[in-house]
mmCIF file of C-alpha atoms in Angstrom:
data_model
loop_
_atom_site.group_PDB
_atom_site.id
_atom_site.type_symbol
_atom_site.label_atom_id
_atom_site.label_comp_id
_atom_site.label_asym_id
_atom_site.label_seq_id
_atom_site.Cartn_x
_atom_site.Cartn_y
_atom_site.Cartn_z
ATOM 1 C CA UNK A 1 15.228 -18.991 4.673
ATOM 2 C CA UNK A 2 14.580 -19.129 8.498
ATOM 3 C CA UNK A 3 15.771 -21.740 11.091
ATOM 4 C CA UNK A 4 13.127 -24.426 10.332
ATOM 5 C CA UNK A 5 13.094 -26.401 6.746
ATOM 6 C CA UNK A 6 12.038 -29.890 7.816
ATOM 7 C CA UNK A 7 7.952 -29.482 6.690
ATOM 8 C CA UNK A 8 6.945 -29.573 3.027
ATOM 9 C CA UNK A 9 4.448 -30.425 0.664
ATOM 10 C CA UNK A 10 3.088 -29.060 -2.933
ATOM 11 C CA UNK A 11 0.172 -27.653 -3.753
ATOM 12 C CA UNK A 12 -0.912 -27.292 -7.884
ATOM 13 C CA UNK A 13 -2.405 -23.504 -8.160
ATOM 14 C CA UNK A 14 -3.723 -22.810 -12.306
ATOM 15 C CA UNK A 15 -1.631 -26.041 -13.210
ATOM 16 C CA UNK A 16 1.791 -24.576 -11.212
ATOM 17 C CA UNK A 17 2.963 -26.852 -8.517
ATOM 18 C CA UNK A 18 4.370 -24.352 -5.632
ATOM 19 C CA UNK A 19 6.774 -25.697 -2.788
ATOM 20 C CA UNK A 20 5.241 -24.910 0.675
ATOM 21 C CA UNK A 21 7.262 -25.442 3.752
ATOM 22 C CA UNK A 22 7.182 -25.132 7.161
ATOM 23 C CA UNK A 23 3.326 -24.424 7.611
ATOM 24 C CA UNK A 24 2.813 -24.310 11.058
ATOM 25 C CA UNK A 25 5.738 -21.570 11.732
ATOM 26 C CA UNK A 26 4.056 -18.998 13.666
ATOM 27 C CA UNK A 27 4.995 -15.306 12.065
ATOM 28 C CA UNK A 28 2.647 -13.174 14.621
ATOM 29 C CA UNK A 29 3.639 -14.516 17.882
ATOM 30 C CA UNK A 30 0.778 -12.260 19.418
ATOM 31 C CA UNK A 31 -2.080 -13.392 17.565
ATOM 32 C CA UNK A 32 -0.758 -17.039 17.206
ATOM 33 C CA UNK A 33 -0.953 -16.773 13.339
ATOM 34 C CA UNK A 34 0.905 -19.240 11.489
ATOM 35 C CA UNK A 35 2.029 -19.414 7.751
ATOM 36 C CA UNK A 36 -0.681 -21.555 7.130
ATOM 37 C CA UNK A 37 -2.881 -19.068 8.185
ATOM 38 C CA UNK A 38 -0.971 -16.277 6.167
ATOM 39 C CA UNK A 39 -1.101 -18.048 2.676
ATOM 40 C CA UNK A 40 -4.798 -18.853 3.738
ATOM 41 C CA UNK A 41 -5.259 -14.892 3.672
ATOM 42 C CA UNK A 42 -3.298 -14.279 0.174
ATOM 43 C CA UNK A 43 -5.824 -16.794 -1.269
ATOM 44 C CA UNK A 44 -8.379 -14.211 -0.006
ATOM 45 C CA UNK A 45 -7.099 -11.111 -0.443
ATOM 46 C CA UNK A 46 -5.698 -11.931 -4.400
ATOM 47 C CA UNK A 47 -8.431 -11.615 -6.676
ATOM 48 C CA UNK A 48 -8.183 -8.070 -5.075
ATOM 49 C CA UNK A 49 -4.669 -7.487 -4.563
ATOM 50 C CA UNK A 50 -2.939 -8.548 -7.836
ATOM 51 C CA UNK A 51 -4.334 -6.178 -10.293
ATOM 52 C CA UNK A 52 -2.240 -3.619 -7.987
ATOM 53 C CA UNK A 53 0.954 -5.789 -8.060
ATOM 54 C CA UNK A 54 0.797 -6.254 -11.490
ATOM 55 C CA UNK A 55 3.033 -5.067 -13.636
ATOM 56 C CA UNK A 56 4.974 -3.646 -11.156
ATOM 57 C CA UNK A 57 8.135 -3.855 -9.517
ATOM 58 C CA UNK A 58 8.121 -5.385 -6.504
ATOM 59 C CA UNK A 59 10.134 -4.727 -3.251
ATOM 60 C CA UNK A 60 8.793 -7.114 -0.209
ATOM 61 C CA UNK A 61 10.159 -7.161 3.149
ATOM 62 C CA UNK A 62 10.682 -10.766 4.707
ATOM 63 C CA UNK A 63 10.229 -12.086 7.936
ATOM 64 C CA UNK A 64 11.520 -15.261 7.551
ATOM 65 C CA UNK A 65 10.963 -15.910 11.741
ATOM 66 C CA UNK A 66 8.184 -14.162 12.482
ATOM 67 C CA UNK A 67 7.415 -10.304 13.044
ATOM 68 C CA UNK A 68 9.605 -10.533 16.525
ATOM 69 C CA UNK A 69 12.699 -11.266 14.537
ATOM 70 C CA UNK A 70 15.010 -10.169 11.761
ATOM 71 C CA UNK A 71 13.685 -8.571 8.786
ATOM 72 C CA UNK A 72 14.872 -7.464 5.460
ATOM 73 C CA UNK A 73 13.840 -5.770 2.256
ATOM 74 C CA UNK A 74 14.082 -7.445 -1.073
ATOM 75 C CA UNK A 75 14.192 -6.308 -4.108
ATOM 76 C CA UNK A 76 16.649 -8.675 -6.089
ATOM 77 C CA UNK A 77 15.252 -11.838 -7.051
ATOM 78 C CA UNK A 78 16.759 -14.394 -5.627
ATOM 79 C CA UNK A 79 18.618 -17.104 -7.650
ATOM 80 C CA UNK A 80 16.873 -19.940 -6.038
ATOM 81 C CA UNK A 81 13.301 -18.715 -7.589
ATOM 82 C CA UNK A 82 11.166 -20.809 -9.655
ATOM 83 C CA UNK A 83 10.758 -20.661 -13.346
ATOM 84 C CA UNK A 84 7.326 -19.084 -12.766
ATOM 85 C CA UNK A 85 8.271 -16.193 -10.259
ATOM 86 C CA UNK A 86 8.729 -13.448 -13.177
ATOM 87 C CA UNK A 87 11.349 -10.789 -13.319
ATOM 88 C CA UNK A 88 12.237 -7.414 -15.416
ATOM 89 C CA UNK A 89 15.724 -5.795 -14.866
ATOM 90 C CA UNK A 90 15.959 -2.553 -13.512
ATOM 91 C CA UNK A 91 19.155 -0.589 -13.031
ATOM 92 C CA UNK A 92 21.037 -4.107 -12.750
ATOM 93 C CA UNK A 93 18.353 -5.372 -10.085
ATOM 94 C CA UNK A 94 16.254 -8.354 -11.216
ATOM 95 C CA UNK A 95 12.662 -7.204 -9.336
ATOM 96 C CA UNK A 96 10.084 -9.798 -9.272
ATOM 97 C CA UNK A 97 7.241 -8.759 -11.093
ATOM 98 C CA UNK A 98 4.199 -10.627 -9.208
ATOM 99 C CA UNK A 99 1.276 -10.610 -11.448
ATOM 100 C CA UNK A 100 -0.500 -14.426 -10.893
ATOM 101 C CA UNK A 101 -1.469 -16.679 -7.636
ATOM 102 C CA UNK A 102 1.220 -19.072 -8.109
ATOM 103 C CA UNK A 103 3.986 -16.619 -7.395
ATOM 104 C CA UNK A 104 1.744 -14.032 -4.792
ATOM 105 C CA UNK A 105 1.680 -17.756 -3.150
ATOM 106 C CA UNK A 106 5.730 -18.527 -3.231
ATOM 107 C CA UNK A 107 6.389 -14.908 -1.919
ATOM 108 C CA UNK A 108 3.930 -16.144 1.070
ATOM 109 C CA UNK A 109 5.968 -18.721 1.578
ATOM 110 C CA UNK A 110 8.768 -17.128 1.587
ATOM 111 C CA UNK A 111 7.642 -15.035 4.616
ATOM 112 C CA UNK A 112 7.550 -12.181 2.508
ATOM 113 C CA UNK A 113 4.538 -10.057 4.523
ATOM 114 C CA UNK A 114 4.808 -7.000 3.343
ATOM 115 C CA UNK A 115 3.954 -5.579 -0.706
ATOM 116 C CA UNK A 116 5.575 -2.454 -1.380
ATOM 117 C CA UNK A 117 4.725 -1.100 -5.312
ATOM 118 C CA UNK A 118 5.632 2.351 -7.005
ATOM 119 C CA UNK A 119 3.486 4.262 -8.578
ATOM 120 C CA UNK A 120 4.346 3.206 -12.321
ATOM 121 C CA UNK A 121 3.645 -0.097 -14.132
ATOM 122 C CA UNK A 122 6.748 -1.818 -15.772
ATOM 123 C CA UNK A 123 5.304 -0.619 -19.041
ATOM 124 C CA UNK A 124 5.528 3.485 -18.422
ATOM 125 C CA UNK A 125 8.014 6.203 -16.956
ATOM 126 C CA UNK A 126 4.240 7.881 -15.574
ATOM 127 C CA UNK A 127 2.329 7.196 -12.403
ATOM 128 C CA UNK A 128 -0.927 5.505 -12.282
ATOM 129 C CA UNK A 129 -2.213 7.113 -9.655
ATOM 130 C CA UNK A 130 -1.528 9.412 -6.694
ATOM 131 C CA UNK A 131 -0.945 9.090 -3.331
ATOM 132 C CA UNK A 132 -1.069 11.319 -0.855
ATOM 133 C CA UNK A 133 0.381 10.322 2.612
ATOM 134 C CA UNK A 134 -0.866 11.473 5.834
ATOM 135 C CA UNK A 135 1.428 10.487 8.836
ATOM 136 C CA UNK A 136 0.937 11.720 11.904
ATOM 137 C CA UNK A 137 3.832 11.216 14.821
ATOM 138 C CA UNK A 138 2.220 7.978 15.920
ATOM 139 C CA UNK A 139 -1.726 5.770 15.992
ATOM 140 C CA UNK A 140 -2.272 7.979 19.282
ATOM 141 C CA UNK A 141 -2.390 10.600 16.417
ATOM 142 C CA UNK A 142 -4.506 9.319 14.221
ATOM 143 C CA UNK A 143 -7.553 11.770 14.451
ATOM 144 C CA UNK A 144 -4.647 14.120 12.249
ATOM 145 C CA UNK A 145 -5.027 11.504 9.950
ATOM 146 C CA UNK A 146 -8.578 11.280 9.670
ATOM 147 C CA UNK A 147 -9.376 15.164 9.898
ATOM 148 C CA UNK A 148 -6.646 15.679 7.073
ATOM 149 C CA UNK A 149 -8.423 13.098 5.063
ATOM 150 C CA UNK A 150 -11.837 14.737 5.318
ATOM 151 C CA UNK A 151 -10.840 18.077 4.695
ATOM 152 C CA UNK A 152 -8.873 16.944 1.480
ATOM 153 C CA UNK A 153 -12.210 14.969 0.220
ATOM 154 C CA UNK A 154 -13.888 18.410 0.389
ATOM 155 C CA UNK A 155 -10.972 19.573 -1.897
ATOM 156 C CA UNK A 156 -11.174 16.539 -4.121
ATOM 157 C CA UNK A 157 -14.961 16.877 -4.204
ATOM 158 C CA UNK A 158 -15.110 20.220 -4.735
ATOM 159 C CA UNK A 159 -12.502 19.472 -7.757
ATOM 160 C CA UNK A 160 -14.530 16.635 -9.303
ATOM 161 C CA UNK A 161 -11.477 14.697 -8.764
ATOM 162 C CA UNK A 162 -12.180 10.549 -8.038
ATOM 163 C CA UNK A 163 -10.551 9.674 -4.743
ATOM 164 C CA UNK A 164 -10.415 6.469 -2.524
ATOM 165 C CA UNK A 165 -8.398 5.741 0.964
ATOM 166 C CA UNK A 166 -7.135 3.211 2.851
ATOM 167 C CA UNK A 167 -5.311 2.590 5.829
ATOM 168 C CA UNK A 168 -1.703 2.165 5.804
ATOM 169 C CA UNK A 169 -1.921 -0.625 8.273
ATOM 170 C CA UNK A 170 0.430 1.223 10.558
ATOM 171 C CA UNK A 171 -0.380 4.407 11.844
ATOM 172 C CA UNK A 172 -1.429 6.331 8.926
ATOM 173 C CA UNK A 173 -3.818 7.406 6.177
ATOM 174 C CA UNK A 174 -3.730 7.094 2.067
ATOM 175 C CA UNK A 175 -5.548 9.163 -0.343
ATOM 176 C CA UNK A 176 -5.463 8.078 -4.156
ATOM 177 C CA UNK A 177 -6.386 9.434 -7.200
ATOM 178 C CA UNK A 178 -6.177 6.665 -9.892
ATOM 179 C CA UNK A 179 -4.776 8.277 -13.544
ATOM 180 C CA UNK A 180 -4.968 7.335 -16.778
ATOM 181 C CA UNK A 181 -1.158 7.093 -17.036
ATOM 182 C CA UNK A 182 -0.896 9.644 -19.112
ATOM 183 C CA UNK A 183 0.412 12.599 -16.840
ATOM 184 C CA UNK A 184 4.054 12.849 -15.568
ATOM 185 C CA UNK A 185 5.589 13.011 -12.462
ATOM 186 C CA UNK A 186 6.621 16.678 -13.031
ATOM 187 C CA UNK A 187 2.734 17.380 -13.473
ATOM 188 C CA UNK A 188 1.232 15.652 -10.619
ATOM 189 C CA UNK A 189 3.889 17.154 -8.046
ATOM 190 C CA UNK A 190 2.459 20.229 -9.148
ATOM 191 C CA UNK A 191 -1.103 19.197 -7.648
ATOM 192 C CA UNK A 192 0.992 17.347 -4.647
ATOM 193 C CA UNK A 193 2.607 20.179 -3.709
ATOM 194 C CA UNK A 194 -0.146 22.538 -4.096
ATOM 195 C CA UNK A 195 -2.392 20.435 -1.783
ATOM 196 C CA UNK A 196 0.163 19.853 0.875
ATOM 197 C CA UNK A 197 0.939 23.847 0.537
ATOM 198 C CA UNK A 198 -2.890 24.126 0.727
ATOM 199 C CA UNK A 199 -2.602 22.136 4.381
ATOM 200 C CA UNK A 200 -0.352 23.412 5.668
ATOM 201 C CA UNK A 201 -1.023 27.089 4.977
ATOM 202 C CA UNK A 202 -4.594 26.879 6.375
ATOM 203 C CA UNK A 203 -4.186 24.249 9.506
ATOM 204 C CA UNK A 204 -0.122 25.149 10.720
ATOM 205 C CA UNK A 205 -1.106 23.883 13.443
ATOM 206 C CA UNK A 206 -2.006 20.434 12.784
ATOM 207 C CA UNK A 207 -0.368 19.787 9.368
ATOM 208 C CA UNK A 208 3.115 20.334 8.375
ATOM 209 C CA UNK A 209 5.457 19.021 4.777
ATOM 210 C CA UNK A 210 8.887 19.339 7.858
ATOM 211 C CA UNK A 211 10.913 16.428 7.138
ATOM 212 C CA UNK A 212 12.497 16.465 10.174
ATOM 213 C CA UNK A 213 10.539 14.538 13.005
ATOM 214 C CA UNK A 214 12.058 16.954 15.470
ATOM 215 C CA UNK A 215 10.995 19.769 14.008
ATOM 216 C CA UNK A 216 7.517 18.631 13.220
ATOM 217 C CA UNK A 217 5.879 19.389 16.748
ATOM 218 C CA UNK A 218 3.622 16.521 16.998
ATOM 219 C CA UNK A 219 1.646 17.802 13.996
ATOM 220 C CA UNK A 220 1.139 15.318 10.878
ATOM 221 C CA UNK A 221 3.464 14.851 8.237
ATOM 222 C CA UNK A 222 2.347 15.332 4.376
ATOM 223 C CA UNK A 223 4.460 13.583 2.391
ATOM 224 C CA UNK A 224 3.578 14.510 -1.141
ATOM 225 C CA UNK A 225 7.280 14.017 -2.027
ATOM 226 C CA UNK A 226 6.841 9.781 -1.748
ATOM 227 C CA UNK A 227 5.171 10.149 -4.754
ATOM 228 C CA UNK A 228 7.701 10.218 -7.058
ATOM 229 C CA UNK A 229 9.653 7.837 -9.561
ATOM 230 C CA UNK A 230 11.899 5.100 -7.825
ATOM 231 C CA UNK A 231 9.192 5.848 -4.843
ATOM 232 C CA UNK A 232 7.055 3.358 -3.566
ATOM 233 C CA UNK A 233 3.873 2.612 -1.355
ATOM 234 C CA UNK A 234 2.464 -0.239 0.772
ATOM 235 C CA UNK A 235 -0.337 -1.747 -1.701
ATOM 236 C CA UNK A 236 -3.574 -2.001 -1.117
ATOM 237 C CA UNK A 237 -4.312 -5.395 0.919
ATOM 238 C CA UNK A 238 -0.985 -6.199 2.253
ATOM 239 C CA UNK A 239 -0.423 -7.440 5.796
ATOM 240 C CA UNK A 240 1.936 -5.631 7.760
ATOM 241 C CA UNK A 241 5.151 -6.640 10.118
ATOM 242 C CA UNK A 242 3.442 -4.992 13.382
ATOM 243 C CA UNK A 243 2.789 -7.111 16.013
ATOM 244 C CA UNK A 244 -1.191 -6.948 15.415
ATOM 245 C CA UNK A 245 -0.798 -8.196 11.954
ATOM 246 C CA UNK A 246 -2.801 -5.118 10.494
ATOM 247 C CA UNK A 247 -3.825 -4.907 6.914
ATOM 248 C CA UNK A 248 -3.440 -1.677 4.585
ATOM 249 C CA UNK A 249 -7.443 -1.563 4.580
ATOM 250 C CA UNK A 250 -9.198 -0.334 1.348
ATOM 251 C CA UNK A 251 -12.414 1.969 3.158
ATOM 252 C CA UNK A 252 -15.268 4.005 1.911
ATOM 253 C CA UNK A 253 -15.195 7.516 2.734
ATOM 254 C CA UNK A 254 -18.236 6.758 4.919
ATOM 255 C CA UNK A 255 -16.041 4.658 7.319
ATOM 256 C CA UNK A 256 -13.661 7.602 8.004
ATOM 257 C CA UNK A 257 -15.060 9.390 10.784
ATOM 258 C CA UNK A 258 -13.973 9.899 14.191
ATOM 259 C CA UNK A 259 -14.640 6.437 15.558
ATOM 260 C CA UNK A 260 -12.181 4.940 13.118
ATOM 261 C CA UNK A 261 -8.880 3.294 14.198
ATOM 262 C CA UNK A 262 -5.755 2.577 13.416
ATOM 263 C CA UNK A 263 -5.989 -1.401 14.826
ATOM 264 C CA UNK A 264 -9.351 -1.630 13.195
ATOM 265 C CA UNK A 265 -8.571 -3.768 10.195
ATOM 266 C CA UNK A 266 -6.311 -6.995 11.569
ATOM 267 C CA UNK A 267 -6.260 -9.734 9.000
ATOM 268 C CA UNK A 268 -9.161 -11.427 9.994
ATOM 269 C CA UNK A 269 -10.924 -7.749 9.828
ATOM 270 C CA UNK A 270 -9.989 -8.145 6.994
ATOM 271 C CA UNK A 271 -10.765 -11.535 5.714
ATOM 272 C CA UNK A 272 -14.172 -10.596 7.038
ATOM 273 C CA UNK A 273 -14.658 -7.547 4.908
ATOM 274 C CA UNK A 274 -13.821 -9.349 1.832
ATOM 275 C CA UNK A 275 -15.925 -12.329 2.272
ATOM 276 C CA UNK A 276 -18.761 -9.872 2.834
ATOM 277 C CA UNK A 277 -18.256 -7.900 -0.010
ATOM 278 C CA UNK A 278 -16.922 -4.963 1.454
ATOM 279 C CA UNK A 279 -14.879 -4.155 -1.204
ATOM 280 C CA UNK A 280 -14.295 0.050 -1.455
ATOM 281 C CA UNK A 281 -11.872 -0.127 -4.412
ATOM 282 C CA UNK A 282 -13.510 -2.130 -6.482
ATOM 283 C CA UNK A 283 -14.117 0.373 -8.937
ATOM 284 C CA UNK A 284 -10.521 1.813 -9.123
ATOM 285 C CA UNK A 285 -9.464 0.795 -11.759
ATOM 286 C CA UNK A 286 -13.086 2.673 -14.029
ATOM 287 C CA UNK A 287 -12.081 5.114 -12.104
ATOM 288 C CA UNK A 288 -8.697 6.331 -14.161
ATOM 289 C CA UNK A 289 -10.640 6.864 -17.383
ATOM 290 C CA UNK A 290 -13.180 8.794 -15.588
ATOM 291 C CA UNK A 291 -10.790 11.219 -13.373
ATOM 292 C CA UNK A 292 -10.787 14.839 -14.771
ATOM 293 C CA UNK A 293 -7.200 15.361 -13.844
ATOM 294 C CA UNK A 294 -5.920 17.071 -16.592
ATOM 295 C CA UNK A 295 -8.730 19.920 -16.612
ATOM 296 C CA UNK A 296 -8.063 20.427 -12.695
ATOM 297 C CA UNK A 297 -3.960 20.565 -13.893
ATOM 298 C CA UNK A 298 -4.818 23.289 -16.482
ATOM 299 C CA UNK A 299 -6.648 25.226 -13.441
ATOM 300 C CA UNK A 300 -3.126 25.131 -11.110
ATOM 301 C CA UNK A 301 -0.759 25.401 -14.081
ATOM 302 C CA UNK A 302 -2.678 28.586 -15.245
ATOM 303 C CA UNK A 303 -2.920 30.506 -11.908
ATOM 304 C CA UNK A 304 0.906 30.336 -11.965
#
């Protein structure tokens, strides 16, 4: 719960009265940002970050002292939750399931920072979208990341395939394709694999799938196998526990170019872009009944 409990007051959010505490604990030592300043951001950033958190199980990691201290992942519930935090069992874990303000704003105060989802609602064994990876060894990197990207939007365009990207908010880039849930794991590893095969085979040089970091040889890692069942993925929106408080930054394919940067998108980057409208994955969601998956699936599965 962190060292400091003496501060706290209620606030009422859609009729739900939600315990703050401790509101001028600074979490980013760096950039002086304080919980205050945190929850202010959630308020922002929800309208556009629960329809990905909803439904789904949630796994946070908690800073309850700031991003210089001790952290932990949380998946478990825990027993001191309010009557409005919602939870689904899972394999005997009771995952918070975060689909309103009131409980995005409890997490918040719980220092929880970062918003890690899978790829599947609570109501279906299939993914709702995929997500392709691309890590390279570290943000001195990132050009991998960025020339990966834009060679795989060729692909997808060339496919007729929807896609839309966003930072990771550490080091890296993500590529989704949002699905209409109705495709299994076991079908979209095909396309995973065949477009990491596809990298890897034509640029050895600068793209490998190694999963050893020693044996990658400072080329960037495509890690088509996190997308899988009981996998999961930073969601779109969520702050990060870096010292620069960076935000896993929805873009438009226009922004991706060589100019782009890692430490682009801090939060108030990112406060910025939403109060201006910048909003890239707005149509996302359209986008699943739209995405010709299955006819580009037929295409792989076929050449087999």
């Amino acid at each position: 719960m962190g060292s400091h409990t003496k501060t706290r007051s209620e606030l009422s959010i859609d009729g739900v009265q939600v315990a703050l505490t401790n509101l001028e604990k600074v979490l980013w030592p760096k950039t002086s940002i304080k919980k205050y300043d945190f929850l202010k951001f959630l308020t922002v950033v929800a309208p556009h970050m629960l329809p990905f958190l909803r439904d789904r199980l949630l796994t946070v990691i908690r800073f309850p002292n700031g991003v210089l201290h001790e952290s932990f992942y949380q998946k478990n519930c825990p027993d001191y939750a309010p009557e409005f935090v919602k939870t689904v069992q899972r394999e005997g874990i009771d995952y918070i399931v975060c689909s309103n303000l009131p409980a995005l704003f409890w997490l918040g105060n719980q220092a929880a920072i970062e918003y890690h989802i899978p790829f599947q609602t609570i109501k279906s064994n299939d993914p709702s979208e995929i997500v392709l990876d691309l890590d390279p060894p570290s943000q001195n990197e990132f050009s991998l990341a960025v020339e990966a990207a834009l060679i795989l939007k060729e692909v997808f365009d060339s496919l007729k395939l929807l896609s839309f990207i966003k930072t990771s908010g550490n080091k890296g880039l993500q590529i989704y394709l949002p699905l209409d849930g109705s495709f299994s794991y076991a079908q979209t590893r095909v396309f995973t694999s065949f477009i990491a095969t596809f990298l890897e085979t034509k640029y050895p040089k600068s793209f490998t799938t190694e999963r050893l970091k020693k044996n990658r040889n400072n080329r960037l890692y495509i890690d088509f196998l996190q997308h899988g069942e009981g996998k999961t993925i930073i969601a779109p929106y969520s702050l990060r526990g870096n010292e620069n408080a960076l935000m896993a930054t929805p873009l438009h394919w226009s922004e991706v170019n060589e100019s782009l940067r890692p430490t682009d998108f801090p939060m108030e980057e990112g406060i910025r872009r939403i109060s201006n409208g910048i909003l890239p994955f707005e149509n996302f969601f359209e986008a699943k009944q739209k995405q010709p998956f299955d006819m580009v699936l037929k295409k792989l599965t076929s050449s087999e």
